[in-house]
mmCIF file of C-alpha atoms in Angstrom:
data_model
loop_
_atom_site.group_PDB
_atom_site.id
_atom_site.type_symbol
_atom_site.label_atom_id
_atom_site.label_comp_id
_atom_site.label_asym_id
_atom_site.label_seq_id
_atom_site.Cartn_x
_atom_site.Cartn_y
_atom_site.Cartn_z
ATOM 1 C CA UNK Q 1 57.429 23.260 -85.135
ATOM 2 C CA UNK Q 2 59.227 26.642 -84.804
ATOM 3 C CA UNK Q 3 56.589 28.356 -86.954
ATOM 4 C CA UNK Q 4 53.825 27.247 -84.657
ATOM 5 C CA UNK Q 5 55.760 28.500 -81.613
ATOM 6 C CA UNK Q 6 56.238 31.934 -83.215
ATOM 7 C CA UNK Q 7 52.587 32.190 -84.165
ATOM 8 C CA UNK Q 8 51.659 31.563 -80.541
ATOM 9 C CA UNK Q 9 54.073 34.264 -79.339
ATOM 10 C CA UNK Q 10 52.681 36.768 -81.820
ATOM 11 C CA UNK Q 11 49.106 36.100 -80.858
ATOM 12 C CA UNK Q 12 49.951 36.370 -77.184
ATOM 13 C CA UNK Q 13 51.897 39.613 -77.643
ATOM 14 C CA UNK Q 14 49.059 41.179 -79.573
ATOM 15 C CA UNK Q 15 46.670 40.730 -76.626
ATOM 16 C CA UNK Q 16 45.966 43.876 -74.711
ATOM 17 C CA UNK Q 17 44.434 44.135 -71.319
ATOM 18 C CA UNK Q 18 40.927 45.434 -71.364
ATOM 19 C CA UNK Q 19 40.306 48.601 -69.477
ATOM 20 C CA UNK Q 20 37.948 48.330 -66.575
ATOM 21 C CA UNK Q 21 34.679 50.058 -67.151
ATOM 22 C CA UNK Q 22 33.335 52.480 -64.632
ATOM 23 C CA UNK Q 23 30.005 51.032 -63.542
ATOM 24 C CA UNK Q 24 29.556 53.366 -60.602
ATOM 25 C CA UNK Q 25 27.477 55.599 -62.804
ATOM 26 C CA UNK Q 26 24.979 52.778 -63.277
ATOM 27 C CA UNK Q 27 24.496 52.231 -59.530
ATOM 28 C CA UNK Q 28 21.738 53.997 -57.756
ATOM 29 C CA UNK Q 29 22.443 56.440 -54.928
ATOM 30 C CA UNK Q 30 22.516 54.747 -51.450
ATOM 31 C CA UNK Q 31 20.470 56.630 -48.896
ATOM 32 C CA UNK Q 32 20.447 55.972 -45.167
ATOM 33 C CA UNK Q 33 17.184 54.565 -43.593
ATOM 34 C CA UNK Q 34 14.801 57.319 -42.941
ATOM 35 C CA UNK Q 35 12.586 55.296 -40.446
ATOM 36 C CA UNK Q 36 13.752 54.232 -36.936
ATOM 37 C CA UNK Q 37 13.231 50.737 -35.386
ATOM 38 C CA UNK Q 38 9.651 50.163 -34.209
ATOM 39 C CA UNK Q 39 9.246 50.832 -30.483
ATOM 40 C CA UNK Q 40 6.947 48.442 -28.506
ATOM 41 C CA UNK Q 41 3.999 49.969 -26.784
ATOM 42 C CA UNK Q 42 4.300 50.428 -22.993
ATOM 43 C CA UNK Q 43 1.468 47.967 -22.392
ATOM 44 C CA UNK Q 44 3.584 45.187 -23.934
ATOM 45 C CA UNK Q 45 6.389 45.926 -21.455
ATOM 46 C CA UNK Q 46 3.909 45.783 -18.605
ATOM 47 C CA UNK Q 47 2.406 42.458 -19.678
ATOM 48 C CA UNK Q 48 5.827 40.862 -20.104
ATOM 49 C CA UNK Q 49 6.906 42.015 -16.639
ATOM 50 C CA UNK Q 50 3.628 40.773 -15.112
ATOM 51 C CA UNK Q 51 4.112 37.359 -16.744
ATOM 52 C CA UNK Q 52 7.615 37.025 -15.299
ATOM 53 C CA UNK Q 53 6.379 37.948 -11.811
ATOM 54 C CA UNK Q 54 3.484 35.457 -12.109
ATOM 55 C CA UNK Q 55 5.808 32.595 -13.115
ATOM 56 C CA UNK Q 56 8.085 33.462 -10.218
ATOM 57 C CA UNK Q 57 5.230 33.385 -7.701
ATOM 58 C CA UNK Q 58 4.205 29.918 -8.927
ATOM 59 C CA UNK Q 59 7.433 28.581 -7.469
ATOM 60 C CA UNK Q 60 6.135 29.318 -3.952
ATOM 61 C CA UNK Q 61 2.959 27.219 -4.326
ATOM 62 C CA UNK Q 62 2.985 23.816 -2.531
ATOM 63 C CA UNK Q 63 3.617 20.803 -4.732
ATOM 64 C CA UNK Q 64 0.542 18.826 -5.754
ATOM 65 C CA UNK Q 65 2.285 15.851 -7.395
ATOM 66 C CA UNK Q 66 5.505 13.917 -6.929
ATOM 67 C CA UNK Q 67 7.553 11.272 -8.696
ATOM 68 C CA UNK Q 68 8.967 8.553 -6.480
ATOM 69 C CA UNK Q 69 12.635 7.785 -7.243
ATOM 70 C CA UNK Q 70 11.937 4.029 -7.068
ATOM 71 C CA UNK Q 71 9.265 4.178 -9.769
ATOM 72 C CA UNK Q 72 10.852 3.009 -13.031
ATOM 73 C CA UNK Q 73 8.168 4.748 -15.085
ATOM 74 C CA UNK Q 74 8.592 8.058 -13.255
ATOM 75 C CA UNK Q 75 4.857 8.644 -13.139
ATOM 76 C CA UNK Q 76 3.460 11.785 -11.533
ATOM 77 C CA UNK Q 77 1.405 10.867 -8.472
ATOM 78 C CA UNK Q 78 -0.889 13.309 -6.646
ATOM 79 C CA UNK Q 79 -0.171 13.668 -2.939
ATOM 80 C CA UNK Q 80 -3.838 13.136 -2.152
ATOM 81 C CA UNK Q 81 -4.517 10.133 -4.348
ATOM 82 C CA UNK Q 82 -7.248 8.406 -2.351
ATOM 83 C CA UNK Q 83 -10.664 8.866 -3.871
ATOM 84 C CA UNK Q 84 -12.735 7.957 -0.844
ATOM 85 C CA UNK Q 85 -14.145 10.559 1.565
ATOM 86 C CA UNK Q 86 -12.403 8.921 4.532
ATOM 87 C CA UNK Q 87 -9.186 10.400 6.025
ATOM 88 C CA UNK Q 88 -6.749 12.109 3.678
ATOM 89 C CA UNK Q 89 -4.256 9.597 2.291
ATOM 90 C CA UNK Q 90 -0.779 10.193 0.982
ATOM 91 C CA UNK Q 91 2.211 7.931 0.631
ATOM 92 C CA UNK Q 92 4.074 7.733 3.919
ATOM 93 C CA UNK Q 93 6.364 4.959 5.086
ATOM 94 C CA UNK Q 94 8.018 3.897 8.281
ATOM 95 C CA UNK Q 95 9.999 6.745 9.775
ATOM 96 C CA UNK Q 96 12.942 4.494 10.670
ATOM 97 C CA UNK Q 97 13.608 2.393 7.576
ATOM 98 C CA UNK Q 98 11.339 3.912 4.908
ATOM 99 C CA UNK Q 99 9.433 0.657 4.304
ATOM 100 C CA UNK Q 100 5.771 -0.386 4.384
ATOM 101 C CA UNK Q 101 5.488 -3.308 6.788
ATOM 102 C CA UNK Q 102 2.885 -5.993 6.031
ATOM 103 C CA UNK Q 103 2.219 -8.632 8.681
ATOM 104 C CA UNK Q 104 0.381 -11.946 8.327
ATOM 105 C CA UNK Q 105 -0.256 -14.791 10.785
ATOM 106 C CA UNK Q 106 -0.668 -18.372 9.550
ATOM 107 C CA UNK Q 107 -1.628 -21.196 11.900
ATOM 108 C CA UNK Q 108 -0.675 -23.956 9.439
ATOM 109 C CA UNK Q 109 2.089 -23.208 6.988
ATOM 110 C CA UNK Q 110 0.884 -23.153 3.392
ATOM 111 C CA UNK Q 111 3.509 -21.651 1.070
ATOM 112 C CA UNK Q 112 1.111 -21.665 -1.857
ATOM 113 C CA UNK Q 113 -1.296 -19.346 -0.029
ATOM 114 C CA UNK Q 114 1.540 -17.053 1.081
ATOM 115 C CA UNK Q 115 2.893 -16.937 -2.483
ATOM 116 C CA UNK Q 116 -0.486 -15.797 -3.841
ATOM 117 C CA UNK Q 117 -0.826 -13.178 -1.089
ATOM 118 C CA UNK Q 118 2.661 -11.803 -1.678
ATOM 119 C CA UNK Q 119 2.455 -11.844 -5.470
ATOM 120 C CA UNK Q 120 -0.964 -10.182 -5.620
ATOM 121 C CA UNK Q 121 0.207 -7.463 -3.222
ATOM 122 C CA UNK Q 122 3.449 -6.840 -5.074
ATOM 123 C CA UNK Q 123 1.918 -6.852 -8.554
ATOM 124 C CA UNK Q 124 -0.845 -4.445 -7.497
ATOM 125 C CA UNK Q 125 1.462 -1.977 -5.758
ATOM 126 C CA UNK Q 126 3.057 1.036 -7.421
ATOM 127 C CA UNK Q 127 6.069 0.723 -5.111
ATOM 128 C CA UNK Q 128 6.773 -3.017 -4.654
ATOM 129 C CA UNK Q 129 10.325 -2.342 -3.523
ATOM 130 C CA UNK Q 130 9.003 -0.517 -0.434
ATOM 131 C CA UNK Q 131 6.939 -3.472 0.800
ATOM 132 C CA UNK Q 132 8.334 -5.597 3.622
ATOM 133 C CA UNK Q 133 6.504 -8.832 4.468
ATOM 134 C CA UNK Q 134 6.536 -10.365 7.962
ATOM 135 C CA UNK Q 135 5.047 -13.861 7.912
ATOM 136 C CA UNK Q 136 4.418 -15.390 11.350
ATOM 137 C CA UNK Q 137 4.464 -19.178 10.908
ATOM 138 C CA UNK Q 138 4.664 -22.088 13.378
ATOM 139 C CA UNK Q 139 8.408 -22.666 12.795
ATOM 140 C CA UNK Q 140 9.336 -19.099 11.865
ATOM 141 C CA UNK Q 141 12.929 -18.403 10.949
ATOM 142 C CA UNK Q 142 13.885 -21.932 11.920
ATOM 143 C CA UNK Q 143 12.237 -23.185 8.751
ATOM 144 C CA UNK Q 144 15.066 -22.288 6.380
ATOM 145 C CA UNK Q 145 13.742 -24.403 3.511
ATOM 146 C CA UNK Q 146 10.431 -22.515 3.371
ATOM 147 C CA UNK Q 147 12.219 -19.182 3.552
ATOM 148 C CA UNK Q 148 14.536 -20.062 0.648
ATOM 149 C CA UNK Q 149 11.605 -21.262 -1.446
ATOM 150 C CA UNK Q 150 9.874 -17.904 -0.990
ATOM 151 C CA UNK Q 151 13.083 -16.057 -1.804
ATOM 152 C CA UNK Q 152 13.440 -18.015 -5.021
ATOM 153 C CA UNK Q 153 9.913 -16.981 -6.003
ATOM 154 C CA UNK Q 154 10.470 -13.359 -4.906
ATOM 155 C CA UNK Q 155 14.224 -12.733 -5.144
ATOM 156 C CA UNK Q 156 13.979 -8.943 -5.019
ATOM 157 C CA UNK Q 157 11.363 -8.660 -2.276
ATOM 158 C CA UNK Q 158 11.782 -7.936 1.423
ATOM 159 C CA UNK Q 159 10.359 -10.781 3.501
ATOM 160 C CA UNK Q 160 10.976 -12.455 6.828
ATOM 161 C CA UNK Q 161 9.626 -15.494 8.645
ATOM 162 C CA UNK Q 162 8.912 -15.039 12.370
ATOM 163 C CA UNK Q 163 8.041 -17.568 15.023
ATOM 164 C CA UNK Q 164 4.789 -17.531 16.980
ATOM 165 C CA UNK Q 165 6.005 -18.765 20.352
ATOM 166 C CA UNK Q 166 6.570 -15.384 22.050
ATOM 167 C CA UNK Q 167 3.168 -14.038 20.994
ATOM 168 C CA UNK Q 168 1.427 -17.189 22.237
ATOM 169 C CA UNK Q 169 3.334 -17.045 25.535
ATOM 170 C CA UNK Q 170 2.063 -13.534 26.264
ATOM 171 C CA UNK Q 171 -1.532 -14.601 25.613
ATOM 172 C CA UNK Q 172 -1.201 -17.793 27.676
ATOM 173 C CA UNK Q 173 0.450 -15.963 30.566
ATOM 174 C CA UNK Q 174 -2.405 -13.452 30.721
ATOM 175 C CA UNK Q 175 -5.349 -15.788 30.142
ATOM 176 C CA UNK Q 176 -6.702 -19.027 31.471
ATOM 177 C CA UNK Q 177 -6.711 -22.212 29.439
ATOM 178 C CA UNK Q 178 -10.410 -21.890 28.633
ATOM 179 C CA UNK Q 179 -9.994 -18.242 27.602
ATOM 180 C CA UNK Q 180 -6.988 -19.086 25.450
ATOM 181 C CA UNK Q 181 -8.880 -21.823 23.642
ATOM 182 C CA UNK Q 182 -11.812 -19.476 22.948
ATOM 183 C CA UNK Q 183 -9.621 -16.922 21.183
ATOM 184 C CA UNK Q 184 -8.940 -16.933 17.457
ATOM 185 C CA UNK Q 185 -5.188 -16.367 17.312
ATOM 186 C CA UNK Q 186 -5.316 -14.966 13.789
ATOM 187 C CA UNK Q 187 -7.644 -12.243 15.106
ATOM 188 C CA UNK Q 188 -5.922 -11.414 18.400
ATOM 189 C CA UNK Q 189 -2.268 -11.859 17.305
ATOM 190 C CA UNK Q 190 -2.004 -8.551 15.318
ATOM 191 C CA UNK Q 191 -2.675 -6.620 18.525
ATOM 192 C CA UNK Q 192 -0.007 -8.525 20.504
ATOM 193 C CA UNK Q 193 2.790 -8.482 17.906
ATOM 194 C CA UNK Q 194 3.904 -4.866 18.671
ATOM 195 C CA UNK Q 195 4.672 -5.837 22.282
ATOM 196 C CA UNK Q 196 6.989 -8.611 21.046
ATOM 197 C CA UNK Q 197 8.562 -6.863 18.071
ATOM 198 C CA UNK Q 198 9.268 -3.299 19.125
ATOM 199 C CA UNK Q 199 10.215 -2.266 15.582
ATOM 200 C CA UNK Q 200 6.700 -3.013 14.319
ATOM 201 C CA UNK Q 201 4.899 -0.030 15.808
ATOM 202 C CA UNK Q 202 2.788 0.711 12.726
ATOM 203 C CA UNK Q 203 1.986 -1.952 10.179
ATOM 204 C CA UNK Q 204 -0.718 -3.362 7.949
ATOM 205 C CA UNK Q 205 -2.080 -6.720 9.034
ATOM 206 C CA UNK Q 206 -3.404 -8.923 6.226
ATOM 207 C CA UNK Q 207 -5.005 -12.305 6.693
ATOM 208 C CA UNK Q 208 -3.082 -14.913 4.665
ATOM 209 C CA UNK Q 209 -6.302 -16.046 2.990
ATOM 210 C CA UNK Q 210 -6.671 -12.874 0.941
ATOM 211 C CA UNK Q 211 -5.930 -11.720 -2.596
ATOM 212 C CA UNK Q 212 -5.088 -8.018 -2.830
ATOM 213 C CA UNK Q 213 -5.843 -6.248 -6.081
ATOM 214 C CA UNK Q 214 -5.604 -2.694 -4.743
ATOM 215 C CA UNK Q 215 -2.617 -0.513 -3.907
ATOM 216 C CA UNK Q 216 -1.928 -1.289 -0.304
ATOM 217 C CA UNK Q 217 0.353 1.717 0.101
ATOM 218 C CA UNK Q 218 -2.720 3.917 0.079
ATOM 219 C CA UNK Q 219 -3.397 2.783 3.656
ATOM 220 C CA UNK Q 220 -0.115 4.087 5.012
ATOM 221 C CA UNK Q 221 -1.062 7.760 4.939
ATOM 222 C CA UNK Q 222 -4.028 7.386 7.310
ATOM 223 C CA UNK Q 223 -3.473 9.313 10.536
ATOM 224 C CA UNK Q 224 -3.710 6.824 13.444
ATOM 225 C CA UNK Q 225 -2.232 9.090 16.086
ATOM 226 C CA UNK Q 226 -5.458 8.973 18.150
ATOM 227 C CA UNK Q 227 -6.571 5.412 17.327
ATOM 228 C CA UNK Q 228 -5.352 1.903 18.006
ATOM 229 C CA UNK Q 229 -6.414 0.488 14.640
ATOM 230 C CA UNK Q 230 -8.248 1.149 11.398
ATOM 231 C CA UNK Q 231 -10.622 -1.373 9.914
ATOM 232 C CA UNK Q 232 -13.493 -1.641 7.456
ATOM 233 C CA UNK Q 233 -16.960 -2.361 8.811
ATOM 234 C CA UNK Q 234 -18.853 -5.519 7.922
ATOM 235 C CA UNK Q 235 -22.534 -4.635 8.267
ATOM 236 C CA UNK Q 236 -23.582 -8.205 7.511
ATOM 237 C CA UNK Q 237 -22.502 -8.875 11.101
ATOM 238 C CA UNK Q 238 -23.891 -6.558 13.757
ATOM 239 C CA UNK Q 239 -23.238 -6.235 17.471
ATOM 240 C CA UNK Q 240 -26.771 -7.166 18.553
ATOM 241 C CA UNK Q 241 -26.324 -10.534 16.789
ATOM 242 C CA UNK Q 242 -23.772 -11.494 19.451
ATOM 243 C CA UNK Q 243 -24.693 -9.482 22.535
ATOM 244 C CA UNK Q 244 -28.139 -8.361 23.616
ATOM 245 C CA UNK Q 245 -28.705 -4.675 24.306
ATOM 246 C CA UNK Q 246 -29.901 -5.421 27.862
ATOM 247 C CA UNK Q 247 -26.623 -7.137 28.715
ATOM 248 C CA UNK Q 248 -24.577 -4.245 27.360
ATOM 249 C CA UNK Q 249 -26.681 -1.719 29.295
ATOM 250 C CA UNK Q 250 -26.256 -3.668 32.515
ATOM 251 C CA UNK Q 251 -22.473 -3.953 32.031
ATOM 252 C CA UNK Q 252 -22.192 -0.264 31.256
ATOM 253 C CA UNK Q 253 -24.124 0.701 34.425
ATOM 254 C CA UNK Q 254 -22.326 -1.639 36.823
ATOM 255 C CA UNK Q 255 -18.717 -1.885 35.630
ATOM 256 C CA UNK Q 256 -16.121 0.862 35.614
ATOM 257 C CA UNK Q 257 -13.320 -0.088 33.290
ATOM 258 C CA UNK Q 258 -11.337 2.274 31.053
ATOM 259 C CA UNK Q 259 -12.295 0.265 27.970
ATOM 260 C CA UNK Q 260 -16.038 0.560 28.556
ATOM 261 C CA UNK Q 261 -17.631 3.230 26.410
ATOM 262 C CA UNK Q 262 -18.833 6.349 28.184
ATOM 263 C CA UNK Q 263 -21.550 6.870 25.588
ATOM 264 C CA UNK Q 264 -24.291 4.245 25.050
ATOM 265 C CA UNK Q 265 -23.394 1.405 22.738
ATOM 266 C CA UNK Q 266 -25.002 1.395 19.313
ATOM 267 C CA UNK Q 267 -26.872 -1.879 19.498
ATOM 268 C CA UNK Q 268 -26.872 -2.556 15.746
ATOM 269 C CA UNK Q 269 -23.321 -1.325 15.159
ATOM 270 C CA UNK Q 270 -21.466 -3.009 12.309
ATOM 271 C CA UNK Q 271 -18.721 -5.417 13.364
ATOM 272 C CA UNK Q 272 -15.139 -4.935 12.264
ATOM 273 C CA UNK Q 273 -13.631 -6.853 9.391
ATOM 274 C CA UNK Q 274 -10.493 -8.215 11.070
ATOM 275 C CA UNK Q 275 -9.053 -9.626 7.847
ATOM 276 C CA UNK Q 276 -7.273 -6.349 7.054
ATOM 277 C CA UNK Q 277 -6.164 -3.914 9.752
ATOM 278 C CA UNK Q 278 -3.939 -0.904 10.104
ATOM 279 C CA UNK Q 279 -2.303 -1.238 13.544
ATOM 280 C CA UNK Q 280 -0.847 1.513 15.751
ATOM 281 C CA UNK Q 281 1.130 -0.292 18.433
ATOM 282 C CA UNK Q 282 1.484 2.850 20.550
ATOM 283 C CA UNK Q 283 -2.259 2.907 21.286
ATOM 284 C CA UNK Q 284 -2.765 -0.729 22.362
ATOM 285 C CA UNK Q 285 -2.407 -0.273 26.115
ATOM 286 C CA UNK Q 286 -4.452 -2.849 28.044
ATOM 287 C CA UNK Q 287 -5.944 -4.166 24.825
ATOM 288 C CA UNK Q 288 -5.398 -7.834 25.587
ATOM 289 C CA UNK Q 289 -6.712 -7.295 29.104
ATOM 290 C CA UNK Q 290 -9.836 -5.665 27.663
ATOM 291 C CA UNK Q 291 -10.429 -8.571 25.241
ATOM 292 C CA UNK Q 292 -10.061 -11.173 27.984
ATOM 293 C CA UNK Q 293 -12.322 -9.164 30.309
ATOM 294 C CA UNK Q 294 -15.084 -8.951 27.738
ATOM 295 C CA UNK Q 295 -14.732 -12.689 27.012
ATOM 296 C CA UNK Q 296 -15.057 -13.484 30.686
ATOM 297 C CA UNK Q 297 -18.009 -11.179 31.314
ATOM 298 C CA UNK Q 298 -19.881 -12.533 28.313
ATOM 299 C CA UNK Q 299 -18.953 -16.156 29.207
ATOM 300 C CA UNK Q 300 -17.669 -16.606 25.693
ATOM 301 C CA UNK Q 301 -15.411 -19.527 26.538
ATOM 302 C CA UNK Q 302 -18.543 -21.677 26.631
ATOM 303 C CA UNK Q 303 -19.715 -20.487 23.209
ATOM 304 C CA UNK Q 304 -16.737 -21.163 20.983
ATOM 305 C CA UNK Q 305 -19.009 -22.052 18.073
ATOM 306 C CA UNK Q 306 -19.760 -18.376 17.403
ATOM 307 C CA UNK Q 307 -17.509 -15.441 16.631
ATOM 308 C CA UNK Q 308 -16.167 -13.758 19.749
ATOM 309 C CA UNK Q 309 -17.277 -10.096 19.866
ATOM 310 C CA UNK Q 310 -14.718 -9.261 22.560
ATOM 311 C CA UNK Q 311 -12.243 -7.800 20.070
ATOM 312 C CA UNK Q 312 -14.958 -5.635 18.553
ATOM 313 C CA UNK Q 313 -15.995 -4.364 21.997
ATOM 314 C CA UNK Q 314 -12.373 -3.703 22.965
ATOM 315 C CA UNK Q 315 -11.954 -1.687 19.756
ATOM 316 C CA UNK Q 316 -15.158 0.275 20.338
ATOM 317 C CA UNK Q 317 -14.362 4.037 20.111
ATOM 318 C CA UNK Q 318 -10.679 3.136 19.583
ATOM 319 C CA UNK Q 319 -10.661 2.477 15.853
ATOM 320 C CA UNK Q 320 -10.899 4.446 12.633
ATOM 321 C CA UNK Q 321 -13.251 3.326 9.901
ATOM 322 C CA UNK Q 322 -11.692 2.434 6.567
ATOM 323 C CA UNK Q 323 -13.416 3.007 3.265
ATOM 324 C CA UNK Q 324 -15.884 0.323 2.233
ATOM 325 C CA UNK Q 325 -13.646 -0.426 -0.726
ATOM 326 C CA UNK Q 326 -11.307 -2.198 1.719
ATOM 327 C CA UNK Q 327 -14.026 -4.556 2.902
ATOM 328 C CA UNK Q 328 -13.135 -8.096 1.885
ATOM 329 C CA UNK Q 329 -15.448 -9.513 -0.778
ATOM 330 C CA UNK Q 330 -16.193 -13.041 -1.879
ATOM 331 C CA UNK Q 331 -14.952 -13.816 -5.434
ATOM 332 C CA UNK Q 332 -18.364 -15.134 -6.380
ATOM 333 C CA UNK Q 333 -18.618 -13.596 -9.837
ATOM 334 C CA UNK Q 334 -16.617 -11.777 -12.477
ATOM 335 C CA UNK Q 335 -18.357 -8.509 -11.620
ATOM 336 C CA UNK Q 336 -17.315 -8.849 -7.968
ATOM 337 C CA UNK Q 337 -13.721 -9.479 -8.935
ATOM 338 C CA UNK Q 338 -13.552 -6.546 -11.348
ATOM 339 C CA UNK Q 339 -15.030 -4.063 -8.851
ATOM 340 C CA UNK Q 340 -13.212 -5.274 -5.721
ATOM 341 C CA UNK Q 341 -9.721 -4.469 -4.551
ATOM 342 C CA UNK Q 342 -9.547 -7.260 -1.996
ATOM 343 C CA UNK Q 343 -11.162 -10.725 -2.003
ATOM 344 C CA UNK Q 344 -10.882 -14.003 -0.174
ATOM 345 C CA UNK Q 345 -8.424 -16.597 -1.437
ATOM 346 C CA UNK Q 346 -10.355 -19.089 -3.584
ATOM 347 C CA UNK Q 347 -7.765 -21.794 -4.163
ATOM 348 C CA UNK Q 348 -6.804 -25.036 -2.406
ATOM 349 C CA UNK Q 349 -5.375 -24.528 1.080
ATOM 350 C CA UNK Q 350 -4.244 -26.482 4.099
ATOM 351 C CA UNK Q 351 -6.383 -26.363 7.236
ATOM 352 C CA UNK Q 352 -5.328 -27.305 10.731
ATOM 353 C CA UNK Q 353 -6.827 -30.310 12.486
ATOM 354 C CA UNK Q 354 -6.080 -32.447 15.516
ATOM 355 C CA UNK Q 355 -5.035 -35.334 13.291
ATOM 356 C CA UNK Q 356 -2.706 -33.338 11.051
ATOM 357 C CA UNK Q 357 -3.006 -30.779 8.301
ATOM 358 C CA UNK Q 358 -5.533 -31.472 5.575
ATOM 359 C CA UNK Q 359 -6.204 -29.913 2.174
ATOM 360 C CA UNK Q 360 -9.682 -28.655 1.296
ATOM 361 C CA UNK Q 361 -11.177 -30.691 -1.601
ATOM 362 C CA UNK Q 362 -10.774 -29.171 -5.039
ATOM 363 C CA UNK Q 363 -14.489 -28.916 -5.890
ATOM 364 C CA UNK Q 364 -14.798 -25.650 -3.930
ATOM 365 C CA UNK Q 365 -11.917 -23.903 -5.677
ATOM 366 C CA UNK Q 366 -12.134 -20.836 -7.895
ATOM 367 C CA UNK Q 367 -9.801 -19.570 -10.594
ATOM 368 C CA UNK Q 368 -8.691 -16.156 -9.333
ATOM 369 C CA UNK Q 369 -5.805 -17.528 -7.238
ATOM 370 C CA UNK Q 370 -4.198 -19.023 -10.380
ATOM 371 C CA UNK Q 371 -3.783 -15.534 -11.858
ATOM 372 C CA UNK Q 372 -1.565 -14.502 -8.926
ATOM 373 C CA UNK Q 373 0.349 -17.747 -8.476
ATOM 374 C CA UNK Q 374 4.031 -17.154 -9.443
ATOM 375 C CA UNK Q 375 5.080 -18.943 -12.619
ATOM 376 C CA UNK Q 376 7.735 -21.107 -10.919
ATOM 377 C CA UNK Q 377 5.472 -22.275 -8.103
ATOM 378 C CA UNK Q 378 4.941 -25.743 -9.569
ATOM 379 C CA UNK Q 379 8.676 -26.450 -9.563
ATOM 380 C CA UNK Q 380 9.588 -24.693 -6.320
ATOM 381 C CA UNK Q 381 6.569 -25.541 -4.140
ATOM 382 C CA UNK Q 382 5.732 -28.893 -5.711
ATOM 383 C CA UNK Q 383 2.117 -28.017 -6.492
#
């Protein structure tokens, strides 16, 4: 064992460190760079500066699109989103509470019809959280059961039930019994509601027997500052079908009322579609008086079988025409449904009668209403 240790010591002691070799002679000579960094041409500087100035000036252009904070999809929406050539439309809401108020008047309470109206409007709107429904029913807010049923179907919606008594009292106080009976309350009530509910100065009136498939918020941007209402025109009903031109000429020559047109009446003028209206309550001075005056002059209380043109004459030169796309259509075919944004309700409904409320037989029903009936309606409404 000692011999092996000594042999290791001898071999280790005989090792000699190797001398480092000078490799600097093998390296090439290092020369500094002879060329300077490339200098951009002056035109490049000018173009870059011009681009910066151009991008800065873009910040001063008016915005063309916006994203509403309530939209969960954060979609860009153009400010002028209405495609029709009628007045410029942009999304505007009530100045006081920021909501879009939708009013409907129902003579006989039918929750099924109201549910279809509300659901079709909400599902078609881009901003359903901004819609506020005001349903005027016979019992109004006293009918707590009906209100809670609607809230179960639409828990996140804004809706109220209002009574009809105050609106009817104003009409009865101003008219005779015969005149009151000749009026269609669903047609005249939208023009009286602002005098009862001061907060409803601008709203959209929708007949309860409608199905809305268009974006109702597109109506809110129409400028009604100089008009009492906005309505679509129904040219299937014309003025000369209700009043002869000779009678209108005689009334215009002999009477001097502020609601009589200064210019000659267009004898074949299209009548207004009163199923959907945009109401400006600030421009409805003497409107009820004008309607009752026309009814009396035309002796319309004796002709209750025909549509009363008094509202159309009272609105003459005081309304703004809506696009024809807002004219209510009949859901007669698939093509009509696909091309329309608003149609009549085609489901079973309750109608008023002297002997109680009846339901229209099922043979005349369509299928469109089922599409917009909330899923829990069978359990909640007992359909």
